[in-house]
Amino acid sequence: QKEVEQNSGPLSVPEGAIASLNCTYSDRVSQSFFWYRQYSGKSPELIMSIYSNGDKEDGRFTAQLNKASQYVSLLIRDSQPSDSATYLCAVNRGNFGNEKLTFGTGTRLTIIP
Amino acid sequence: KAGVTQTPRYLIKTRGQQVTLSCSPISGHRSVSWYQQTPGQGLQFLFEYFSETQRNKGNFPGRFSGRQFSNSRSEMNVSTLELGDSALYLCASSGQGALTQYFGPGTRLLVL
C-alpha cells in the first residue's frame, strides 16, 4: 500500500463547476496535510494546509480532513481554466524536526471551457 | 520576500560524471529539504538540513549527498551519475517551527 494515494486522473470538470480531489494516507500518526498545485514544467505551489479535522476554506478552495478515515480532500469551487494542473497531496508527521513530506502521485485536473 | 532560488535551472551531464546543485532558501528559513521528481516515481524525499545538520534522509543511495552552509544555503551532490538520475530536483525551505514548505523552481538534470 502506498503511503499517500491519489487518483491519477485525468479528472475533467466543466468551467464553473466544483472539482473534487481526494487523497488517502496510511500513516496514522500523520498530523499535517498539504495540497500543492503543479503546472506542467513548473515546481509545486502551496495551495492549502490543514491540520485539524473538518473544513478549511480559502477563497475558492476548501480542504477537508478526516483523520479517523485517513482521508483529505480539496474542493475547488467555480473552476477556472487556470485551475488546470496536477494537484499533489502531501503529508507529514507534523512534529518539528521531521520535515519530510510524503507526496501522492498527483491528480491531473483539466477544466473544460 | 524573495522566494527559494535554485541554480542552475538546467543541466546536461553524461554518465559517470558528478553534479552539484545549489539552493538558497527564503530569507530567515533555516530548514532546506531536497526532493527528486520523476514521471515514474513522483516526488521523493532526498534529505533535509537544518542549521548545517542533516536531520532526515530518504531512501537514496550514498551517491546522493548534501550539505548546508551557515547562511542556510544548501547544495546537493550526485556522484557517478546514472541515466536514472535524470529528473527535476526540487529544493524547499521552511521557517523555524513551521511545517509548510515552499518550493524553488527546480533544477532539471538530464543524464546522457
mmCIF file of C-alpha atoms in Angstrom:
data_model
loop_
_atom_site.group_PDB
_atom_site.id
_atom_site.type_symbol
_atom_site.label_atom_id
_atom_site.label_comp_id
_atom_site.label_asym_id
_atom_site.label_seq_id
_atom_site.Cartn_x
_atom_site.Cartn_y
_atom_site.Cartn_z
ATOM 1 C CA GLN A 1 0.000 0.000 0.000
ATOM 2 C CA LYS A 2 1.321 3.418 -0.950
ATOM 3 C CA GLU A 3 1.759 5.878 1.898
ATOM 4 C CA VAL A 4 -0.259 8.563 0.113
ATOM 5 C CA GLU A 5 -2.716 7.634 -2.598
ATOM 6 C CA GLN A 6 -4.462 9.811 -5.127
ATOM 7 C CA ASN A 7 -6.484 9.046 -8.204
ATOM 8 C CA SER A 8 -4.125 9.947 -11.047
ATOM 9 C CA GLY A 9 -6.969 11.109 -13.274
ATOM 10 C CA PRO A 10 -7.241 12.831 -15.587
ATOM 11 C CA LEU A 11 -10.228 14.496 -13.968
ATOM 12 C CA SER A 12 -12.207 16.683 -16.340
ATOM 13 C CA VAL A 13 -14.561 19.295 -14.921
ATOM 14 C CA PRO A 14 -16.620 21.925 -16.780
ATOM 15 C CA GLU A 15 -15.732 25.546 -16.158
ATOM 16 C CA GLY A 16 -17.715 26.950 -13.245
ATOM 17 C CA ALA A 17 -18.341 23.556 -11.655
ATOM 18 C CA ILE A 18 -16.853 22.126 -8.443
ATOM 19 C CA ALA A 19 -13.734 19.996 -8.765
ATOM 20 C CA SER A 20 -13.256 17.407 -6.029
ATOM 21 C CA LEU A 21 -9.828 15.902 -5.418
ATOM 22 C CA ASN A 22 -9.259 13.080 -2.960
ATOM 23 C CA CYS A 23 -6.310 11.674 -1.053
ATOM 24 C CA THR A 24 -5.881 8.857 1.451
ATOM 25 C CA TYR A 25 -2.870 8.189 3.639
ATOM 26 C CA SER A 26 -1.668 5.167 5.539
ATOM 27 C CA ASP A 27 0.416 6.590 8.417
ATOM 28 C CA ARG A 28 -1.984 7.131 11.310
ATOM 29 C CA VAL A 29 0.424 9.453 13.125
ATOM 30 C CA SER A 30 0.316 11.965 10.254
ATOM 31 C CA GLN A 31 -0.660 15.373 11.550
ATOM 32 C CA SER A 32 -0.064 17.865 8.740
ATOM 33 C CA PHE A 33 -1.609 17.822 5.312
ATOM 34 C CA PHE A 34 -0.916 19.959 2.295
ATOM 35 C CA TRP A 35 -2.236 20.477 -1.191
ATOM 36 C CA TYR A 36 0.162 21.699 -3.849
ATOM 37 C CA ARG A 37 -0.647 22.695 -7.413
ATOM 38 C CA GLN A 38 1.882 21.973 -10.116
ATOM 39 C CA TYR A 39 1.634 23.316 -13.629
ATOM 40 C CA SER A 40 3.404 21.390 -16.354
ATOM 41 C CA GLY A 41 7.124 22.118 -16.265
ATOM 42 C CA LYS A 42 6.874 24.148 -13.063
ATOM 43 C CA SER A 43 7.522 23.462 -9.400
ATOM 44 C CA PRO A 44 4.799 22.715 -6.811
ATOM 45 C CA GLU A 45 2.994 25.728 -5.402
ATOM 46 C CA LEU A 46 1.296 25.541 -1.991
ATOM 47 C CA ILE A 47 -2.490 25.873 -2.178
ATOM 48 C CA MET A 48 -3.705 24.843 1.255
ATOM 49 C CA SER A 49 -2.526 23.362 4.520
ATOM 50 C CA ILE A 50 -4.782 21.696 7.082
ATOM 51 C CA TYR A 51 -4.016 20.262 10.482
ATOM 52 C CA SER A 52 -7.372 19.705 12.234
ATOM 53 C CA ASN A 53 -10.400 17.610 11.363
ATOM 54 C CA GLY A 54 -13.059 19.475 9.454
ATOM 55 C CA ASP A 55 -13.076 22.041 6.698
ATOM 56 C CA LYS A 56 -10.740 24.914 5.966
ATOM 57 C CA GLU A 57 -11.711 27.469 3.352
ATOM 58 C CA ASP A 58 -9.510 29.893 1.437
ATOM 59 C CA GLY A 59 -11.200 31.705 -1.397
ATOM 60 C CA ARG A 60 -12.441 29.169 -3.943
ATOM 61 C CA PHE A 61 -10.549 26.354 -2.227
ATOM 62 C CA THR A 62 -11.769 24.169 0.633
ATOM 63 C CA ALA A 63 -9.664 21.467 2.237
ATOM 64 C CA GLN A 64 -11.399 18.749 4.224
ATOM 65 C CA LEU A 65 -9.687 16.434 6.699
ATOM 66 C CA ASN A 66 -10.973 13.284 8.354
ATOM 67 C CA LYS A 67 -8.216 11.698 10.430
ATOM 68 C CA ALA A 68 -10.384 8.765 11.527
ATOM 69 C CA SER A 69 -10.861 7.785 7.890
ATOM 70 C CA GLN A 70 -7.337 8.914 6.966
ATOM 71 C CA TYR A 71 -8.771 10.996 4.196
ATOM 72 C CA VAL A 72 -8.125 14.509 2.962
ATOM 73 C CA SER A 73 -9.794 16.268 0.066
ATOM 74 C CA LEU A 74 -9.650 19.510 -1.854
ATOM 75 C CA LEU A 75 -12.680 21.195 -3.369
ATOM 76 C CA ILE A 76 -12.289 23.901 -5.980
ATOM 77 C CA ARG A 77 -15.436 25.960 -6.495
ATOM 78 C CA ASP A 78 -16.222 27.912 -9.667
ATOM 79 C CA SER A 79 -13.441 26.073 -11.511
ATOM 80 C CA GLN A 80 -11.474 28.152 -13.980
ATOM 81 C CA PRO A 81 -9.319 27.041 -16.936
ATOM 82 C CA SER A 82 -6.309 28.352 -14.978
ATOM 83 C CA ASP A 83 -7.023 25.644 -12.383
ATOM 84 C CA SER A 84 -5.957 23.013 -14.917
ATOM 85 C CA ALA A 85 -2.863 21.466 -13.339
ATOM 86 C CA THR A 86 -1.682 18.464 -11.352
ATOM 87 C CA TYR A 87 -2.680 18.578 -7.696
ATOM 88 C CA LEU A 88 -0.362 16.927 -5.219
ATOM 89 C CA CYS A 89 -1.401 15.783 -1.777
ATOM 90 C CA ALA A 90 1.425 15.795 0.787
ATOM 91 C CA VAL A 91 1.553 14.517 4.325
ATOM 92 C CA ASN A 92 3.997 14.700 7.206
ATOM 93 C CA ARG A 93 4.099 13.641 10.812
ATOM 94 C CA GLY A 94 3.741 17.191 11.933
ATOM 95 C CA ASN A 95 6.431 17.301 14.561
ATOM 96 C CA PHE A 96 9.193 19.866 14.369
ATOM 97 C CA GLY A 97 12.380 18.210 13.275
ATOM 98 C CA ASN A 98 10.650 15.832 10.902
ATOM 99 C CA GLU A 99 10.046 17.940 7.843
ATOM 100 C CA LYS A 100 9.885 15.049 5.404
ATOM 101 C CA LEU A 101 6.886 15.414 3.131
ATOM 102 C CA THR A 102 5.431 12.278 1.584
ATOM 103 C CA PHE A 103 3.633 13.002 -1.665
ATOM 104 C CA GLY A 104 0.962 11.252 -3.615
ATOM 105 C CA THR A 105 1.492 10.825 -7.326
ATOM 106 C CA GLY A 106 -0.905 13.654 -8.081
ATOM 107 C CA THR A 107 -4.252 14.081 -9.809
ATOM 108 C CA ARG A 108 -4.259 15.760 -13.196
ATOM 109 C CA LEU A 109 -7.196 18.166 -13.396
ATOM 110 C CA THR A 110 -8.493 19.630 -16.644
ATOM 111 C CA ILE A 111 -11.099 22.390 -16.612
ATOM 112 C CA ILE A 112 -13.118 22.364 -19.807
ATOM 113 C CA PRO A 113 -14.197 25.848 -21.018
ATOM 114 C CA LYS B 1 10.288 38.450 0.336
ATOM 115 C CA ALA B 2 12.225 36.640 -2.372
ATOM 116 C CA GLY B 3 11.340 33.010 -2.869
ATOM 117 C CA VAL B 4 13.523 29.941 -2.946
ATOM 118 C CA THR B 5 16.119 30.086 -5.688
ATOM 119 C CA GLN B 6 17.919 27.214 -7.336
ATOM 120 C CA THR B 7 20.862 27.141 -9.690
ATOM 121 C CA PRO B 8 21.436 26.052 -12.312
ATOM 122 C CA ARG B 9 17.980 25.659 -13.804
ATOM 123 C CA TYR B 10 19.039 23.160 -16.443
ATOM 124 C CA LEU B 11 21.953 20.798 -16.648
ATOM 125 C CA ILE B 12 23.117 18.133 -19.065
ATOM 126 C CA LYS B 13 25.693 15.620 -17.889
ATOM 127 C CA THR B 14 26.989 12.258 -19.048
ATOM 128 C CA ARG B 15 27.025 9.009 -17.150
ATOM 129 C CA GLY B 16 29.785 8.746 -14.585
ATOM 130 C CA GLN B 17 30.110 12.482 -14.055
ATOM 131 C CA GLN B 18 29.166 14.264 -10.879
ATOM 132 C CA VAL B 19 26.961 17.285 -10.383
ATOM 133 C CA THR B 20 26.382 19.909 -7.706
ATOM 134 C CA LEU B 21 23.103 21.762 -7.366
ATOM 135 C CA SER B 22 22.563 24.851 -5.257
ATOM 136 C CA CYS B 23 19.592 26.146 -3.302
ATOM 137 C CA SER B 24 19.069 29.440 -1.467
ATOM 138 C CA PRO B 25 16.103 29.361 0.907
ATOM 139 C CA ILE B 26 13.661 32.124 1.678
ATOM 140 C CA SER B 27 15.325 34.693 3.908
ATOM 141 C CA GLY B 28 15.051 33.599 7.531
ATOM 142 C CA HIS B 29 14.267 29.979 6.705
ATOM 143 C CA ARG B 30 16.707 27.538 8.208
ATOM 144 C CA SER B 31 15.289 24.222 7.039
ATOM 145 C CA VAL B 32 16.058 23.097 3.499
ATOM 146 C CA SER B 33 14.706 19.889 2.006
ATOM 147 C CA TRP B 34 15.563 18.277 -1.306
ATOM 148 C CA TYR B 35 13.265 16.181 -3.470
ATOM 149 C CA GLN B 36 13.617 14.278 -6.716
ATOM 150 C CA GLN B 37 10.712 14.262 -9.147
ATOM 151 C CA THR B 38 10.452 11.779 -11.990
ATOM 152 C CA PRO B 39 7.453 10.763 -14.103
ATOM 153 C CA GLY B 40 7.642 7.195 -12.814
ATOM 154 C CA GLN B 41 8.257 7.743 -9.098
ATOM 155 C CA GLY B 42 6.736 11.147 -8.497
ATOM 156 C CA LEU B 43 8.165 13.378 -5.793
ATOM 157 C CA GLN B 44 10.542 11.583 -3.468
ATOM 158 C CA PHE B 45 12.295 12.980 -0.407
ATOM 159 C CA LEU B 46 16.087 13.026 -0.535
ATOM 160 C CA PHE B 47 17.201 14.757 2.669
ATOM 161 C CA GLU B 48 16.618 17.729 4.935
ATOM 162 C CA TYR B 49 19.076 20.092 6.565
ATOM 163 C CA PHE B 50 18.649 22.429 9.489
ATOM 164 C CA SER B 51 21.403 24.591 10.959
ATOM 165 C CA GLU B 52 24.048 22.824 8.870
ATOM 166 C CA THR B 53 22.982 19.375 10.135
ATOM 167 C CA GLN B 54 21.245 16.654 8.176
ATOM 168 C CA ARG B 55 18.154 15.782 10.202
ATOM 169 C CA ASN B 56 16.293 13.466 7.851
ATOM 170 C CA LYS B 57 17.291 11.255 4.960
ATOM 171 C CA GLY B 58 15.265 9.427 2.339
ATOM 172 C CA ASN B 59 15.965 6.091 0.699
ATOM 173 C CA PHE B 60 18.532 7.100 -1.859
ATOM 174 C CA PRO B 61 21.994 5.617 -2.415
ATOM 175 C CA GLY B 62 25.084 7.212 -0.949
ATOM 176 C CA ARG B 63 25.865 8.796 -4.318
ATOM 177 C CA PHE B 64 23.395 11.469 -3.273
ATOM 178 C CA SER B 65 24.751 13.800 -0.641
ATOM 179 C CA GLY B 66 24.208 17.304 0.561
ATOM 180 C CA ARG B 67 25.335 19.996 2.885
ATOM 181 C CA GLN B 68 24.155 23.262 4.327
ATOM 182 C CA PHE B 69 26.160 26.365 5.000
ATOM 183 C CA SER B 70 25.941 28.798 7.880
ATOM 184 C CA ASN B 71 23.811 31.169 5.775
ATOM 185 C CA SER B 72 21.301 28.293 5.250
ATOM 186 C CA ARG B 73 22.167 27.902 1.586
ATOM 187 C CA SER B 74 22.336 24.252 0.641
ATOM 188 C CA GLU B 75 23.972 22.166 -2.009
ATOM 189 C CA MET B 76 23.330 18.631 -3.131
ATOM 190 C CA ASN B 77 25.804 16.490 -4.965
ATOM 191 C CA VAL B 78 25.271 13.423 -7.080
ATOM 192 C CA SER B 79 28.367 11.428 -7.904
ATOM 193 C CA THR B 80 28.811 8.802 -10.607
ATOM 194 C CA LEU B 81 25.685 9.851 -12.452
ATOM 195 C CA GLU B 82 23.385 7.203 -13.883
ATOM 196 C CA LEU B 83 20.766 7.564 -16.608
ATOM 197 C CA GLY B 84 18.076 7.085 -13.976
ATOM 198 C CA ASP B 85 19.207 10.207 -12.161
ATOM 199 C CA SER B 86 17.600 12.309 -14.883
ATOM 200 C CA ALA B 87 14.928 14.203 -13.004
ATOM 201 C CA LEU B 88 13.691 17.516 -11.695
ATOM 202 C CA TYR B 89 15.468 18.252 -8.422
ATOM 203 C CA LEU B 90 13.472 20.466 -6.121
ATOM 204 C CA CYS B 91 14.535 22.327 -3.067
ATOM 205 C CA ALA B 92 12.049 23.534 -0.451
ATOM 206 C CA SER B 93 12.520 25.708 2.608
ATOM 207 C CA SER B 94 10.521 26.207 5.772
ATOM 208 C CA GLY B 95 10.781 28.596 8.673
ATOM 209 C CA GLN B 96 11.649 27.587 12.235
ATOM 210 C CA GLY B 97 8.717 25.888 13.905
ATOM 211 C CA ALA B 98 6.756 25.927 10.659
ATOM 212 C CA LEU B 99 5.913 22.830 8.728
ATOM 213 C CA THR B 100 4.878 24.439 5.471
ATOM 214 C CA GLN B 101 7.465 24.016 2.756
ATOM 215 C CA TYR B 102 7.903 26.381 -0.157
ATOM 216 C CA PHE B 103 9.486 25.082 -3.313
ATOM 217 C CA GLY B 104 12.042 26.621 -5.604
ATOM 218 C CA PRO B 105 11.782 26.428 -9.405
ATOM 219 C CA GLY B 106 13.880 23.267 -9.557
ATOM 220 C CA THR B 107 16.920 22.110 -11.485
ATOM 221 C CA ARG B 108 16.203 19.880 -14.441
ATOM 222 C CA LEU B 109 19.030 17.367 -14.828
ATOM 223 C CA LEU B 110 19.449 15.268 -17.930
ATOM 224 C CA VAL B 111 21.994 12.459 -17.866
ATOM 225 C CA LEU B 112 23.090 11.143 -21.252
#
